[in-house]
Short mmCIF file of C-alpha atoms in Angstrom, two decimals:
data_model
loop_
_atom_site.label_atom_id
_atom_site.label_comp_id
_atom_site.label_asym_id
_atom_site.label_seq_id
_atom_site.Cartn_x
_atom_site.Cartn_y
_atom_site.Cartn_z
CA UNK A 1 21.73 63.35 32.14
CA UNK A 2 19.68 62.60 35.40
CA UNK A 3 21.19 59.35 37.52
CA UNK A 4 19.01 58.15 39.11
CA UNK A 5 19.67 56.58 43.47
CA UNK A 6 20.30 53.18 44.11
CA UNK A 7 19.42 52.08 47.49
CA UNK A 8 20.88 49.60 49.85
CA UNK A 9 21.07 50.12 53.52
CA UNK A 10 20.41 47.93 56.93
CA UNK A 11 18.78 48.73 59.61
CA UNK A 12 18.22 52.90 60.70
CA UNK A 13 20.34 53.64 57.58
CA UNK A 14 17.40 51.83 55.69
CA UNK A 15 14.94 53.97 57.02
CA UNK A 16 16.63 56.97 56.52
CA UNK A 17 16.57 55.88 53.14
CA UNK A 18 13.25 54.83 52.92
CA UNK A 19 11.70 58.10 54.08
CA UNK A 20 13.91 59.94 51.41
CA UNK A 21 12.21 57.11 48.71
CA UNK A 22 8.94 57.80 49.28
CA UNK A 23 9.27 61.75 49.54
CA UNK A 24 10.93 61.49 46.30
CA UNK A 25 10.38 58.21 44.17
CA UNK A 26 11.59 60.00 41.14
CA UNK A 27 15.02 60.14 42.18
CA UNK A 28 15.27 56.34 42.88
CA UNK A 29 16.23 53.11 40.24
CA UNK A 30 15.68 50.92 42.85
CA UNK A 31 15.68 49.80 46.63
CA UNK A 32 17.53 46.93 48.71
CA UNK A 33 16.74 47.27 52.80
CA UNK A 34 18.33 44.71 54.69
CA UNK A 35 15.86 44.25 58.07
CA UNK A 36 14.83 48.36 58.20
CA UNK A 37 12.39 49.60 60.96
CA UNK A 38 9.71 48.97 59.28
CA UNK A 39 7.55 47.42 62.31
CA UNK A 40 4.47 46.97 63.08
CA UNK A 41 1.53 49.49 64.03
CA UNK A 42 1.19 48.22 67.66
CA UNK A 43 4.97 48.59 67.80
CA UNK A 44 5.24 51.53 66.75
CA UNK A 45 2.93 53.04 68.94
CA UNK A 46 4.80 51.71 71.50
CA UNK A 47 7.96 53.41 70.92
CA UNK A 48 6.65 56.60 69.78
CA UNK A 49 4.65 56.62 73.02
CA UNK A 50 8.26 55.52 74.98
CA UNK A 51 10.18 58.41 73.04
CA UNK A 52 8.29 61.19 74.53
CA UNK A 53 9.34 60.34 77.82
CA UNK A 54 12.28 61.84 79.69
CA UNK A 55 15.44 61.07 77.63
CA UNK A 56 17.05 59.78 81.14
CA UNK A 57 13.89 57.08 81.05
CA UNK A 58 13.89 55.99 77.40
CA UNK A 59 17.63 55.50 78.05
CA UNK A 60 16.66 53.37 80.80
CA UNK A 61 13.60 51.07 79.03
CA UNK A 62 14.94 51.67 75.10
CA UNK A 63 16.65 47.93 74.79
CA UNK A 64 19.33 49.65 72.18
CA UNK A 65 19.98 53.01 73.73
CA UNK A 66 20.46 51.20 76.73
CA UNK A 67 22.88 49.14 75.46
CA UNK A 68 24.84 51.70 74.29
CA UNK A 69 25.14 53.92 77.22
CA UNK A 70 26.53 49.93 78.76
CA UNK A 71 29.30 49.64 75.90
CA UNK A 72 32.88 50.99 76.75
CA UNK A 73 33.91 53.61 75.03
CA UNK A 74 37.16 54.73 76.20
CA UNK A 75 40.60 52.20 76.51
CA UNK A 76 44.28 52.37 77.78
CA UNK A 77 45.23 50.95 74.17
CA UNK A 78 44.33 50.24 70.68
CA UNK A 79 45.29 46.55 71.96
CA UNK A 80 42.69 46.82 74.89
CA UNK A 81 39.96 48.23 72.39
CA UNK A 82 40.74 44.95 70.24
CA UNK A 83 40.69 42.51 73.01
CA UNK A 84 36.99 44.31 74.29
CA UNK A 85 35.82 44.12 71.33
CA UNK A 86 36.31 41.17 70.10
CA UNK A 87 35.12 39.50 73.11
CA UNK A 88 31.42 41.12 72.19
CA UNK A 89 29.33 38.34 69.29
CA UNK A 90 28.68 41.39 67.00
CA UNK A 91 33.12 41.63 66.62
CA UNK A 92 34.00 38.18 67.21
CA UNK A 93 31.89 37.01 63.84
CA UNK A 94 33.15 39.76 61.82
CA UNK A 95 35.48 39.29 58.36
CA UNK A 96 38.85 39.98 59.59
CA UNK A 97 39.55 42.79 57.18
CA UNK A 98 36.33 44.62 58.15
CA UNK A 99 36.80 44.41 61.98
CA UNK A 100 40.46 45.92 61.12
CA UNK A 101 39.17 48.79 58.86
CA UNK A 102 36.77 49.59 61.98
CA UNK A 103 39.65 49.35 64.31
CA UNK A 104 41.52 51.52 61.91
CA UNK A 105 38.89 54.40 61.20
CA UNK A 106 36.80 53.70 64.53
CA UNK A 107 39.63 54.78 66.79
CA UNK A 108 40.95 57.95 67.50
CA UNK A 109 44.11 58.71 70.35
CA UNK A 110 42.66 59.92 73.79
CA UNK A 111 43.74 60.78 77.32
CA UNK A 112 41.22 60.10 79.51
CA UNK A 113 38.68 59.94 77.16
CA UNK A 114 40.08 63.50 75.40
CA UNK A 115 41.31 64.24 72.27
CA UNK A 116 44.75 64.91 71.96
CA UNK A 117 46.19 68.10 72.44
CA UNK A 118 49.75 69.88 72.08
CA UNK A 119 49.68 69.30 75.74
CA UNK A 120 49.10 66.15 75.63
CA UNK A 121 51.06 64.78 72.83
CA UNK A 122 54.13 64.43 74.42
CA UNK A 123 52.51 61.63 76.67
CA UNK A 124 52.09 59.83 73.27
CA UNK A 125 55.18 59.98 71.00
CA UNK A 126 57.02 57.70 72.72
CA UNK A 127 54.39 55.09 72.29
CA UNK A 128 53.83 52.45 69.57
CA UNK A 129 50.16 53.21 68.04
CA UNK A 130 48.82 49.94 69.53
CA UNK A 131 49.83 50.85 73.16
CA UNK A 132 48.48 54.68 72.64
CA UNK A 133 45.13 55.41 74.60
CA UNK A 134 42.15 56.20 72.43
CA UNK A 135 38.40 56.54 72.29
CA UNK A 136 35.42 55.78 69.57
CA UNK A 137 35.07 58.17 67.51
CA UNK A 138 31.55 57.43 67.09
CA UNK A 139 30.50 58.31 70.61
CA UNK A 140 27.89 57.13 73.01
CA UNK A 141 25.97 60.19 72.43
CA UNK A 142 25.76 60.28 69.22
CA UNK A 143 25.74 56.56 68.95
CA UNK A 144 22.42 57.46 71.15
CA UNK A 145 21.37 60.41 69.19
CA UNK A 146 20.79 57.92 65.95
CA UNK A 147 18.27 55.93 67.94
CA UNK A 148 16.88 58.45 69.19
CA UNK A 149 15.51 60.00 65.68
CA UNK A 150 15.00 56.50 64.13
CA UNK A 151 12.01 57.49 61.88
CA UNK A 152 8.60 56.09 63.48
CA UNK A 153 5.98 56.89 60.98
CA UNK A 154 7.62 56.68 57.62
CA UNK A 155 5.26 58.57 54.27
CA UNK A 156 4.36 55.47 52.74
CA UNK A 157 3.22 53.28 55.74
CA UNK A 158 1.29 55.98 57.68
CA UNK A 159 -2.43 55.48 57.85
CA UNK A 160 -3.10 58.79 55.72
CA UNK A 161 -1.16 57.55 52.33
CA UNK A 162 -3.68 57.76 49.69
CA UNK A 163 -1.40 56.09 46.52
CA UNK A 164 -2.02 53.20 45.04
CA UNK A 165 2.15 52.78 45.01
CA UNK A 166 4.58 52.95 47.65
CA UNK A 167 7.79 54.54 46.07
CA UNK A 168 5.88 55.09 43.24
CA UNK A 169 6.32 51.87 41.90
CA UNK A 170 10.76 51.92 42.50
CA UNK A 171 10.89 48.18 42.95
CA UNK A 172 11.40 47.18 47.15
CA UNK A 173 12.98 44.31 48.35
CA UNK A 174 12.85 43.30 51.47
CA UNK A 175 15.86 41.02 53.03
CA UNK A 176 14.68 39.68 56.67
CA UNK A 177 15.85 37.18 58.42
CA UNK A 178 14.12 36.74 61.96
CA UNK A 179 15.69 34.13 63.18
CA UNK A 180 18.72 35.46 64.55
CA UNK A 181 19.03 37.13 67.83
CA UNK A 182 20.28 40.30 66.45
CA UNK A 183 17.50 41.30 64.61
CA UNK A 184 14.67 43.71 65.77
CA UNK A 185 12.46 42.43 63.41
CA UNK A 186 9.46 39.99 64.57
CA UNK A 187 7.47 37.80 63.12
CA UNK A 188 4.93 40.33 63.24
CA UNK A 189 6.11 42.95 62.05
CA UNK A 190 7.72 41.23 58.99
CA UNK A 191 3.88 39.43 58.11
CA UNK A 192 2.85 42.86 58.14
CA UNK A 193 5.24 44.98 55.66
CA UNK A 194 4.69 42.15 53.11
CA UNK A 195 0.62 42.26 53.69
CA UNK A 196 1.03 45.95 53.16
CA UNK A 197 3.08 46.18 50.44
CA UNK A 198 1.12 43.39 48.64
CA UNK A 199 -2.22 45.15 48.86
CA UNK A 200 -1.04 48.47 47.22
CA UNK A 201 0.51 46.90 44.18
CA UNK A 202 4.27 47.50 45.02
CA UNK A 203 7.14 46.13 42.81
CA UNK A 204 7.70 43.98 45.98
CA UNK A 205 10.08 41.05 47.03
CA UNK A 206 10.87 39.74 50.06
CA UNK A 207 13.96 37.10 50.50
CA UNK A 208 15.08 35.39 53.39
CA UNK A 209 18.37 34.65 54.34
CA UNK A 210 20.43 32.16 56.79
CA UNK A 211 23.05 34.31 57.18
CA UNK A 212 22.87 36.89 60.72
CA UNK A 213 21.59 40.83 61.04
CA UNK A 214 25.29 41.37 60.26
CA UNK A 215 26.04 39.50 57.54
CA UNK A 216 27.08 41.88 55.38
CA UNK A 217 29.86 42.41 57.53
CA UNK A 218 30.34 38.71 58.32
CA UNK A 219 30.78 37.95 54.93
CA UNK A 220 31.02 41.00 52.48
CA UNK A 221 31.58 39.18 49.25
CA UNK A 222 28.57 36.79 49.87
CA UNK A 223 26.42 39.60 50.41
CA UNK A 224 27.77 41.82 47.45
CA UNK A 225 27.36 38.73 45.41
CA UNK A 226 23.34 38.80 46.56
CA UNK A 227 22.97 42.10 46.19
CA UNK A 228 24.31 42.21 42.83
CA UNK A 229 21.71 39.79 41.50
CA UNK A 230 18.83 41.34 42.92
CA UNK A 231 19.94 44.70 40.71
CA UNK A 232 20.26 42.62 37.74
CA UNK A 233 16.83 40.85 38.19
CA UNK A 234 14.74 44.01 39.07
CA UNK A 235 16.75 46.29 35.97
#
């Protein structure tokens, strides 16, 4: 028996996903991208144009690569980490249990921004796990890296599709909402992904919602609940 994907994704995750859709629409039920970059054609020029610079001047002028090369990786605790991060918006508004689970699995003991060794790990047994040193494991570089390769010219979008259907008909829908400051989305480029996708013919929705970039993890069960009826509705 074949199963077929279901996907749901935010942001580069969404079009990572979206590139895999319309390679291969066959292998997809349905799709659910919460504000993907899908952006605009003058926009994307731009950044494909800003991406073949030096990587030490897109670090500079990218808004998001820059900030992450800003962010601190690296703390004398687990307590410190918690303290820094919750003083950033992104942390402060998340659900409790998720900002623990990404203090929990985000985390990883350092010295001096190393991983522990057999050297080392003397200089850490005596220490209760919140007062150990550590370090993202996700780190600035590859944090970078992801940004980076975000996908600029996506199959289905390009000026050289030819189909009448983008994903071969896989219903899309489109969550957006471009009113929060978090979102790279504009006005723009969200006018133009629905003009697109309504002149080929697509199973296409798009929903607005009140809620921010990172709603779903503001408010998980909210969001599950949303996503849930969209996959009833479009089955």
């Amino acid at each position: 028996m074949r199963i077929l994907i279901f996907g749901c994704l935010c942001l580069i995750g969404g079009g990572v996903i979206a590139t895999a859709a319309a390679n291969r629409p066959d292998l997809f039920s349905q799709l659910i991208l919460i504000e993907p970059p899908l952006f605009n054609y003058k926009k994307r020029l731009l950044l494909s144009l800003l991406m073949k610079l030096p990587r030490r001047v897109v670090s500079k002028y990218h808004p998001i690569i820059a900030s992450v090369y800003r962010k601190r990786d690296t703390f004398t605790s687990r307590l410190e980490a918690r303290e820094y991060l919750k003083s950033k918006r992104v942390f402060s508004a998340m659900h409790p249990d998720v900002f623990e689970l990404y203090i929990n699995e985000c985390l990883e003991p350092a010295l001096d921004g190393n991983v522990i060794t057999q050297d080392t790990l003397p200089l850490f047994e005596d220490k209760d796990s919140e007062e150990r040193p550590c370090r993202m494991v996700f780190s600035k570089a590859a944090e970078s890296e992801v940004y980076y390769r975000t996908p600029m010219e996506i199959p289905f979008i390009s000026s050289t599709m030819t189909g009448k259907y983008a994903f071969g008909g896989v219903p899309f829908t489109f969550l957006t909402n471009i009113n929060h400051p978090s979102t790279i989305l504009t006005q723009k480029d969200i006018e133009w992904v629905c003009e697109t996708y309504n002149q080929r013919g697509s199973c296409f929705t798009h929903l607005e919602f009140i809620q921010s970039h990172f709603w779903p993890l503001e408010d998980p069960e909210s969001f599950a609940k949303v996503i849930v009826d969209i996959i009833c509705c479009n089955e």
